[in-house]
Amino acid sequence: MVMTNSPGAAAPVPLEVEEPPVPRASSSRRRRSLLKRLRRSPILYLMLVPGIVYFAVFKYAPMYGITIAFQDYLPFLGMQDSPWVGMKHFERLFSGPDFGRLLSNTLILAFLNIVIAFPAPIIVALMLNELRKQMLKKFIQTAIYIPHFLSWAIVSGLTYLLFALDIGPITVLFNEIFGGRVNFLADPDWFRPVIMVQTLWKGTGWGTIIYLAALAGVDKQLYEAAMIDGAGRFQQLRHVTIPAIIPTVIIMLILNIGNFLDTGFEQIYMLTNSLNRDVADVFDTYVYFMGITNGAYSYSTAIGLFKGLVGLVLILGANWLAKKFTESSLF
Amino acid sequence: MFSRRALLGGAAAGTATLGLAACGGSSGGGSGSSEEITSLRIMAPLLSDTAPDPEGELQTAIEEFIGMPLEITWVPNSSYDDRVTVTMASDSIPHVMVQTGKTAEFAQTAQAGGYWDLTEILPEYENLTPQNDEVAHGASINGRTYGIFRLRDAMRAAISIRKDWLDALGLDEPRATDDLMEIARAFTEEDPAGDGSATTGLIIPAWSGYGNNGPYDLWETWHGTANVWKDEGGTLAPAFLAPEFLEANRSMRAMIESGHVNADFATMDSATWNEPFFTGQGGLIADVSSRGLQLLGLFKDADAEDYGDKVTMVGNLSRPDGSKWSLPTPGYSGYLSIPKASVPSDAQLATVLGALDKLSSAEGQRLLNNGIEGVNYEVDGDQSVAIESEEASLVQSDVSAFAQIGSQSNGYLGYPAKPEGEPETALDEKRLAFHETDMETAVFNPGAAYMSESYLQNGAILDQIVVDARLKYLAGQIDEAGLTAELERWTASGGQQVIDEMNELYQQGLN
């Protein structure tokens, strides 16, 4: 969606294009026009069907299952016979001893993601864009994409090898330079840095794709004009390149904020141990812990629902702000 | 091209299917009519890679033996518990459902009437009457029996030791906890391998869970903390609140701080536990006795001539003053449970239990645990010896799967496997001997049978507090006051309620 909409012209173009002014249509007229359009290009609308079916079956129908957040659900009783308990599980979540810790851990990781992991691909894309040698650019691009295709299990395995106490190459090097005996894998102070290193290594290269596509769409004439006006490379960057990709950045930011509380279950779960659990526990791992290993389906559904609601509020808020201040928004 | 009507019709049908799928959960047990059971449906975990062939020799022999065809759903062990949940919410529920443990979900479902309460019924079946009452009580849920437990060795604790290192340093096998500490020190500091390589004493991996017979649990029980719950004059108290808990962890921390334990004890993958022992980085593992045999096998694979002096084992250790507490296992691993939805009537229950009763007879147990005599094994004295042939290996691989549906709650009547070589036989005999003496000092968990309501709800979180606090203390992140504070946090975050409920159940159980 973003790629196809990426601006062909240089100026920041609002992605939500205002419909050309049409005479006010009553709802019946609008319905008739939908019918007319359906009749005119049925194949086009037929192509929508798989998408609608997908969302209906895999996204909307399962929402029925949210009801178990308000029950004491037991699989064998099913959703109809499990006792209804109202907000009990939410009360338990908000008043429980773990809530504060989970919330702050989740928010801190999410914040780090937005502040560090989100801008990284933009910076790398801008740097790649400045490279003159196409061969070199393509090579670097390909090289930094590769980690994206590795599963978290493999990334964690590598992390354990590289950061192992006393024998991991990175640990050895680090201790050589800074002294001391750092235990990256168990020290709670190092948990978040290691997580961020993993995220950056795995995701940055892949993230550049969208920005490089946006950069490729910038009109060359603008650079020429800027050069004639006497702009240096940095001025071109500031006044041509960056304004051109701002809409893409905004869209990506909104999309990312929607996943604000998705802090990466696999990644965190595999790096968690008894010594760093205080900073590692987030909503996702807690849901797994309670729901899958402890059989508390209702409670973990309640947590999941809470997480979903926060995500929804954030995405709507971010979209509203983006619309207000930058003219580009998602919807 | 579709006409619009066809499209609408399709959409309607789609919606109807969705509705049906959503309702499926509540109408559980559609097959549970009162008809006679003519074939036995079983769901069981599969621990190996390939499921047994339903037409295979072993399954045919078992079907012949119980006089009923079997329909077994083998589910990979890693996703087994999820499948139990999904299956219980579906309408194709088996007659016999293997449970892998006393999970919160099993207890809740059983108490809500999902599984037959067999407390009064099992004594009618000779081969389903438990041999060991202590294990049977521990396997019950608050004194009620909701499944036929699957018997396991009640004593498995053992320390595997590099025997050649011990000999090289002229040390004796450990008898008490301070002996072990001394050996760990010597293995670390006195170059037991004789080549100057860096070695350590005790090898401990990242261990999750509390009260599951891990290395720390062993160490604490040996110091006298009892086993998860401690009976103090008729009331139950958590074992980790006993003063011996601090004492045990104090000495463990001392060992760790002096480097007599592997430095990555908090993060080492337990799946690679054998490696440092085998490669000569460490010389002590406190775990179960099957590990010692495994390790011996590793050394044999590396050098089939000279492996006999590499591994020895000892059982539970005493305190330095000679008083001894041994840590037993629960003595069982999961259950064969019978869902009421698929077996609604008493007559059907009798059919199912009759078949299970046969499978638990001597002949049935041998089919499930050994295979077919003369095809894949022969009997030598009271031990089984494997036969090498293509046919035999097929049956043998099926045996490893079918062992999962055996209960043996009436005692194990199959043949133990005969060890291969001389050193294995010696080590096997040694372990059986010390297991037997250790049983005399075994401290069973007095609270094993009881599941309090608040433990069902918060147990996983509460256990985690103990596990994490213990490890933080051992790693030096918190001091003793910090450890005590963390354990008080256990009491404050719902632990006190667990103690109260447990004692209420315990008093009811005693009367």
Tab-separated table of C-alpha atoms in Angstrom, chain B residues 53-342:
chain	number	residue	atom	x	y	z
B	53	ASP	CA	1.910	-48.386	12.152
B	54	PRO	CA	-1.748	-49.169	13.038
B	55	GLU	CA	-1.382	-52.350	10.959
B	56	GLY	CA	1.964	-53.136	12.553
B	57	GLU	CA	2.825	-56.348	14.273
B	58	LEU	CA	2.782	-54.923	17.785
B	59	GLN	CA	-0.547	-53.114	17.529
B	60	THR	CA	-2.129	-56.215	15.989
B	61	ALA	CA	-0.804	-58.304	18.860
B	62	ILE	CA	-2.179	-55.851	21.423
B	63	GLU	CA	-5.565	-55.725	19.718
B	64	GLU	CA	-5.696	-59.489	19.712
B	65	PHE	CA	-4.765	-59.559	23.375
B	66	ILE	CA	-7.473	-57.160	24.564
B	67	GLY	CA	-9.956	-58.454	21.996
B	68	MET	CA	-10.766	-55.045	20.616
B	69	PRO	CA	-9.410	-52.888	17.791
B	70	LEU	CA	-7.472	-49.777	18.812
B	71	GLU	CA	-7.694	-46.329	17.294
B	72	ILE	CA	-4.782	-44.399	18.676
B	73	THR	CA	-4.134	-40.739	18.022
B	74	TRP	CA	-0.442	-40.115	18.495
B	75	VAL	CA	0.351	-36.471	19.160
B	76	PRO	CA	3.924	-35.128	19.263
B	77	ASN	CA	4.881	-34.622	22.869
B	78	SER	CA	5.907	-30.995	22.416
B	79	SER	CA	2.368	-29.948	21.560
B	80	TYR	CA	0.544	-32.626	23.531
B	81	ASP	CA	-0.899	-30.471	26.301
B	82	ASP	CA	-2.288	-28.006	23.771
B	83	ARG	CA	-3.923	-30.851	21.919
B	84	VAL	CA	-5.563	-32.124	25.102
B	85	THR	CA	-7.142	-28.703	25.532
B	86	VAL	CA	-8.298	-28.528	21.940
B	87	THR	CA	-9.587	-32.093	21.975
B	88	MET	CA	-11.567	-31.622	25.162
B	89	ALA	CA	-13.238	-28.620	23.533
B	90	SER	CA	-14.084	-30.624	20.412
B	91	ASP	CA	-16.625	-33.331	19.801
B	92	SER	CA	-14.230	-36.121	18.948
B	93	ILE	CA	-13.020	-37.065	22.379
B	94	PRO	CA	-11.174	-40.361	22.855
B	95	HIS	CA	-12.192	-43.013	25.378
B	96	VAL	CA	-8.817	-42.870	27.047
B	97	MET	CA	-6.856	-39.654	27.267
B	98	VAL	CA	-3.282	-39.780	28.475
B	99	GLN	CA	-2.473	-36.865	30.788
B	100	THR	CA	1.188	-35.965	31.010
B	101	GLY	CA	0.966	-34.609	34.534
B	102	LYS	CA	-1.173	-33.149	37.260
B	103	THR	CA	-1.670	-29.850	35.484
B	104	ALA	CA	-3.922	-27.081	36.680
B	105	GLU	CA	-6.112	-27.686	33.678
B	106	PHE	CA	-6.479	-31.406	34.323
B	107	ALA	CA	-7.400	-30.775	37.951
B	108	GLN	CA	-9.948	-28.108	37.056
B	109	THR	CA	-11.532	-30.178	34.310
B	110	ALA	CA	-11.654	-33.269	36.519
B	111	GLN	CA	-13.245	-31.396	39.385
B	112	ALA	CA	-15.790	-29.874	37.011
B	113	GLY	CA	-16.808	-33.387	36.007
B	114	GLY	CA	-14.897	-33.765	32.760
B	115	TYR	CA	-13.264	-37.059	33.714
B	116	TRP	CA	-14.569	-40.075	35.561
B	117	ASP	CA	-13.924	-40.133	39.293
B	118	LEU	CA	-12.467	-43.628	39.670
B	119	THR	CA	-11.862	-43.583	43.432
B	120	GLU	CA	-14.458	-46.235	44.261
B	121	ILE	CA	-14.294	-48.074	40.955
B	122	LEU	CA	-10.614	-48.949	40.533
B	123	PRO	CA	-10.430	-51.453	43.455
B	124	GLU	CA	-12.808	-53.682	41.456
B	125	TYR	CA	-10.060	-54.233	38.918
B	126	GLU	CA	-7.175	-56.309	40.141
B	127	ASN	CA	-4.587	-54.935	37.758
B	128	LEU	CA	-5.644	-51.345	38.244
B	129	THR	CA	-5.370	-51.394	42.022
B	130	PRO	CA	-2.282	-49.382	42.952
B	131	GLN	CA	0.549	-51.271	44.531
B	132	ASN	CA	2.054	-48.288	46.309
B	133	ASP	CA	-0.500	-46.406	48.411
B	134	GLU	CA	1.836	-43.489	49.013
B	135	VAL	CA	2.253	-42.864	45.304
B	136	ALA	CA	-1.452	-43.416	44.722
B	137	HIS	CA	-2.334	-40.843	47.366
B	138	GLY	CA	0.137	-38.366	45.923
B	139	ALA	CA	-1.304	-38.891	42.462
B	140	SER	CA	-4.839	-38.202	43.633
B	141	ILE	CA	-6.396	-34.772	43.553
B	142	ASN	CA	-7.400	-33.942	47.103
B	143	GLY	CA	-7.867	-37.630	47.768
B	144	ARG	CA	-10.001	-38.348	44.689
B	145	THR	CA	-8.670	-40.460	41.826
B	146	TYR	CA	-9.430	-39.057	38.387
B	147	GLY	CA	-7.125	-41.282	36.424
B	148	ILE	CA	-4.955	-44.366	36.535
B	149	PHE	CA	-1.478	-43.058	37.241
B	150	ARG	CA	1.450	-44.154	35.093
B	151	LEU	CA	4.035	-45.670	37.397
B	152	ARG	CA	7.639	-44.470	37.349
B	153	ASP	CA	10.637	-45.230	39.548
B	154	ALA	CA	10.124	-43.567	42.910
B	155	MET	CA	13.853	-43.136	43.435
B	156	ARG	CA	16.051	-41.847	40.658
B	157	ALA	CA	18.375	-39.356	42.343
B	158	ALA	CA	22.063	-39.923	41.717
B	159	ILE	CA	25.322	-38.042	41.350
B	160	SER	CA	27.371	-38.947	38.305
B	161	ILE	CA	31.100	-38.606	38.951
B	162	ARG	CA	34.192	-38.788	36.742
B	163	LYS	CA	35.643	-41.928	38.315
B	164	ASP	CA	39.093	-41.555	36.723
B	165	TRP	CA	39.386	-38.037	38.167
B	166	LEU	CA	38.409	-39.321	41.575
B	167	ASP	CA	41.027	-42.047	41.341
B	168	ALA	CA	43.708	-39.697	40.009
B	169	LEU	CA	43.285	-37.430	43.029
B	170	GLY	CA	42.984	-40.338	45.440
B	171	LEU	CA	39.543	-39.294	46.685
B	172	ASP	CA	36.745	-41.469	48.002
B	173	GLU	CA	33.208	-41.435	46.689
B	174	PRO	CA	31.112	-38.811	48.490
B	175	ARG	CA	28.816	-39.842	51.332
B	176	ALA	CA	27.859	-36.455	52.754
B	177	THR	CA	27.279	-32.988	51.356
B	178	ASP	CA	30.653	-31.708	52.579
B	179	ASP	CA	32.372	-34.583	50.737
B	180	LEU	CA	30.777	-33.369	47.537
B	181	MET	CA	31.950	-29.827	48.166
B	182	GLU	CA	35.477	-31.106	48.749
B	183	ILE	CA	35.413	-33.127	45.525
B	184	ALA	CA	34.079	-30.125	43.607
B	185	ARG	CA	36.955	-28.077	45.016
B	186	ALA	CA	39.548	-30.714	44.148
B	187	PHE	CA	38.146	-31.199	40.639
B	188	THR	CA	38.472	-27.450	40.094
B	189	GLU	CA	41.809	-26.739	41.683
B	190	GLU	CA	43.927	-29.867	41.524
B	191	ASP	CA	44.019	-30.555	37.791
B	192	PRO	CA	42.181	-33.900	37.896
B	193	ALA	CA	42.659	-34.465	34.154
B	194	GLY	CA	46.428	-34.156	34.627
B	195	ASP	CA	46.930	-31.980	31.560
B	196	GLY	CA	46.522	-28.538	33.032
B	197	SER	CA	43.153	-27.987	31.327
B	198	ALA	CA	40.589	-25.763	33.014
B	199	THR	CA	38.102	-27.897	34.908
B	200	THR	CA	35.298	-27.307	37.321
B	201	GLY	CA	33.434	-29.477	39.781
B	202	LEU	CA	29.672	-29.481	39.698
B	203	ILE	CA	27.863	-28.866	36.412
B	204	ILE	CA	24.478	-27.181	36.735
B	205	PRO	CA	22.361	-26.011	33.781
B	206	ALA	CA	19.648	-23.360	33.746
B	207	TRP	CA	16.927	-25.096	35.701
B	208	SER	CA	13.356	-23.932	35.615
B	209	GLY	CA	10.695	-24.836	38.073
B	210	TYR	CA	10.667	-25.594	41.737
B	211	GLY	CA	10.163	-28.974	43.364
B	212	ASN	CA	10.775	-30.935	40.161
B	213	ASN	CA	13.808	-32.881	41.362
B	214	GLY	CA	16.344	-30.446	39.974
B	215	PRO	CA	19.917	-30.117	41.250
B	216	TYR	CA	18.957	-27.373	43.719
B	217	ASP	CA	16.005	-29.377	45.013
B	218	LEU	CA	18.336	-32.302	45.649
B	219	TRP	CA	20.830	-30.149	47.472
B	220	GLU	CA	18.136	-28.627	49.678
B	221	THR	CA	16.513	-31.936	50.535
B	222	TRP	CA	19.878	-33.412	51.466
B	223	HIS	CA	20.258	-30.544	53.915
B	224	GLY	CA	16.925	-31.407	55.456
B	225	THR	CA	14.382	-29.031	53.920
B	226	ALA	CA	11.988	-31.897	53.140
B	227	ASN	CA	10.227	-32.094	49.806
B	228	VAL	CA	8.205	-29.051	48.660
B	229	TRP	CA	5.985	-29.225	51.764
B	230	LYS	CA	7.157	-29.985	55.254
B	231	ASP	CA	4.911	-31.506	57.891
B	232	GLU	CA	5.631	-29.690	61.124
B	233	GLY	CA	3.538	-31.287	63.820
B	234	GLY	CA	0.493	-31.828	61.659
B	235	THR	CA	0.595	-28.562	59.734
B	236	LEU	CA	2.137	-28.033	56.340
B	237	ALA	CA	4.737	-25.377	55.704
B	238	PRO	CA	6.555	-24.650	52.445
B	239	ALA	CA	9.927	-26.389	52.442
B	240	PHE	CA	11.730	-23.242	51.353
B	241	LEU	CA	10.700	-21.416	54.501
B	242	ALA	CA	12.632	-23.964	56.572
B	243	PRO	CA	15.961	-22.708	58.008
B	244	GLU	CA	17.743	-25.536	56.180
B	245	PHE	CA	16.815	-23.864	52.880
B	246	LEU	CA	19.066	-20.914	53.686
B	247	GLU	CA	21.777	-23.225	54.950
B	248	ALA	CA	21.743	-25.310	51.767
B	249	ASN	CA	21.853	-22.305	49.496
B	250	ARG	CA	24.557	-20.658	51.580
B	251	SER	CA	26.894	-23.581	50.868
B	252	MET	CA	25.798	-23.743	47.230
B	253	ARG	CA	26.593	-20.055	46.871
B	254	ALA	CA	29.999	-20.611	48.454
B	255	MET	CA	30.699	-23.326	45.871
B	256	ILE	CA	29.613	-21.052	43.043
B	257	GLU	CA	31.619	-18.099	44.301
B	258	SER	CA	34.797	-20.137	44.528
B	259	GLY	CA	34.293	-21.305	40.960
B	260	HIS	CA	33.600	-24.934	41.814
B	261	VAL	CA	30.456	-24.781	39.697
B	262	ASN	CA	30.322	-23.867	36.009
B	263	ALA	CA	30.099	-20.075	35.707
B	264	ASP	CA	27.177	-20.148	33.267
B	265	PHE	CA	24.927	-22.124	35.612
B	266	ALA	CA	22.125	-19.588	35.146
B	267	THR	CA	22.036	-19.764	31.361
B	268	MET	CA	23.488	-23.104	30.243
B	269	ASP	CA	21.062	-25.072	28.097
B	270	SER	CA	20.035	-28.191	30.011
B	271	ALA	CA	19.835	-30.138	26.747
B	272	THR	CA	23.634	-29.949	26.563
B	273	TRP	CA	24.152	-31.076	30.148
B	274	ASN	CA	26.212	-34.109	29.197
B	275	GLU	CA	28.696	-32.192	27.068
B	276	PRO	CA	30.932	-30.526	29.655
B	277	PHE	CA	31.080	-33.791	31.576
B	278	PHE	CA	32.007	-35.772	28.495
B	279	THR	CA	34.542	-33.262	27.206
B	280	GLY	CA	36.241	-33.026	30.592
B	281	GLN	CA	35.218	-29.517	31.636
B	282	GLY	CA	33.455	-30.714	34.752
B	283	GLY	CA	33.229	-33.868	36.770
B	284	LEU	CA	30.017	-33.903	38.812
B	285	ILE	CA	26.353	-33.928	37.838
B	286	ALA	CA	23.594	-34.190	40.412
B	287	ASP	CA	20.551	-35.485	38.582
B	288	VAL	CA	19.052	-38.911	37.942
B	289	SER	CA	20.765	-42.268	37.619
B	290	SER	CA	19.824	-42.753	33.981
B	291	ARG	CA	22.173	-39.872	33.217
B	292	GLY	CA	25.145	-41.808	34.537
B	293	LEU	CA	24.334	-44.672	32.181
B	294	GLN	CA	23.933	-42.187	29.321
B	295	LEU	CA	27.322	-40.674	30.080
B	296	LEU	CA	28.922	-44.083	30.209
B	297	GLY	CA	27.397	-44.751	26.790
B	298	LEU	CA	28.971	-41.546	25.457
B	299	PHE	CA	32.405	-42.587	26.653
B	300	LYS	CA	31.860	-46.028	25.168
B	301	ASP	CA	30.942	-44.541	21.779
B	302	ALA	CA	34.177	-42.561	21.868
B	303	ASP	CA	36.389	-45.439	22.948
B	304	ALA	CA	34.819	-48.879	23.119
B	305	GLU	CA	37.901	-50.410	24.765
B	306	ASP	CA	38.646	-48.042	27.572
B	307	TYR	CA	35.521	-46.532	29.096
B	308	GLY	CA	34.912	-48.615	32.196
B	309	ASP	CA	36.664	-46.287	34.650
B	310	LYS	CA	35.112	-43.017	33.442
B	311	VAL	CA	31.814	-42.856	35.273
B	312	THR	CA	30.554	-43.887	38.645
B	313	MET	CA	27.471	-42.916	40.559
B	314	VAL	CA	26.392	-42.479	44.124
B	315	GLY	CA	22.903	-41.943	45.485
B	316	ASN	CA	21.537	-39.337	47.867
B	317	LEU	CA	23.981	-37.678	50.251
B	318	SER	CA	23.615	-37.303	53.990
B	319	ARG	CA	24.371	-34.283	56.114
B	320	PRO	CA	27.874	-34.188	57.579
B	321	ASP	CA	26.421	-35.418	60.887
B	322	GLY	CA	25.120	-38.527	59.131
B	323	SER	CA	21.411	-37.737	59.154
B	324	LYS	CA	20.012	-38.451	55.731
B	325	TRP	CA	17.038	-37.378	53.675
B	326	SER	CA	16.592	-38.753	50.178
B	327	LEU	CA	14.577	-37.035	47.496
B	328	PRO	CA	12.113	-39.355	45.737
B	329	THR	CA	10.228	-38.560	42.553
B	330	PRO	CA	6.443	-38.378	42.703
B	331	GLY	CA	6.612	-42.017	41.581
B	332	TYR	CA	4.280	-41.495	38.656
B	333	SER	CA	4.093	-39.484	35.485
B	334	GLY	CA	0.641	-38.463	34.408
B	335	TYR	CA	-2.476	-40.538	34.074
B	336	LEU	CA	-4.762	-42.474	31.825
B	337	SER	CA	-7.980	-40.521	32.240
B	338	ILE	CA	-11.414	-41.347	30.910
B	339	PRO	CA	-13.493	-38.419	29.630
B	340	LYS	CA	-17.159	-38.635	30.581
B	341	ALA	CA	-18.211	-37.070	27.300
B	342	SER	CA	-17.073	-40.051	25.252
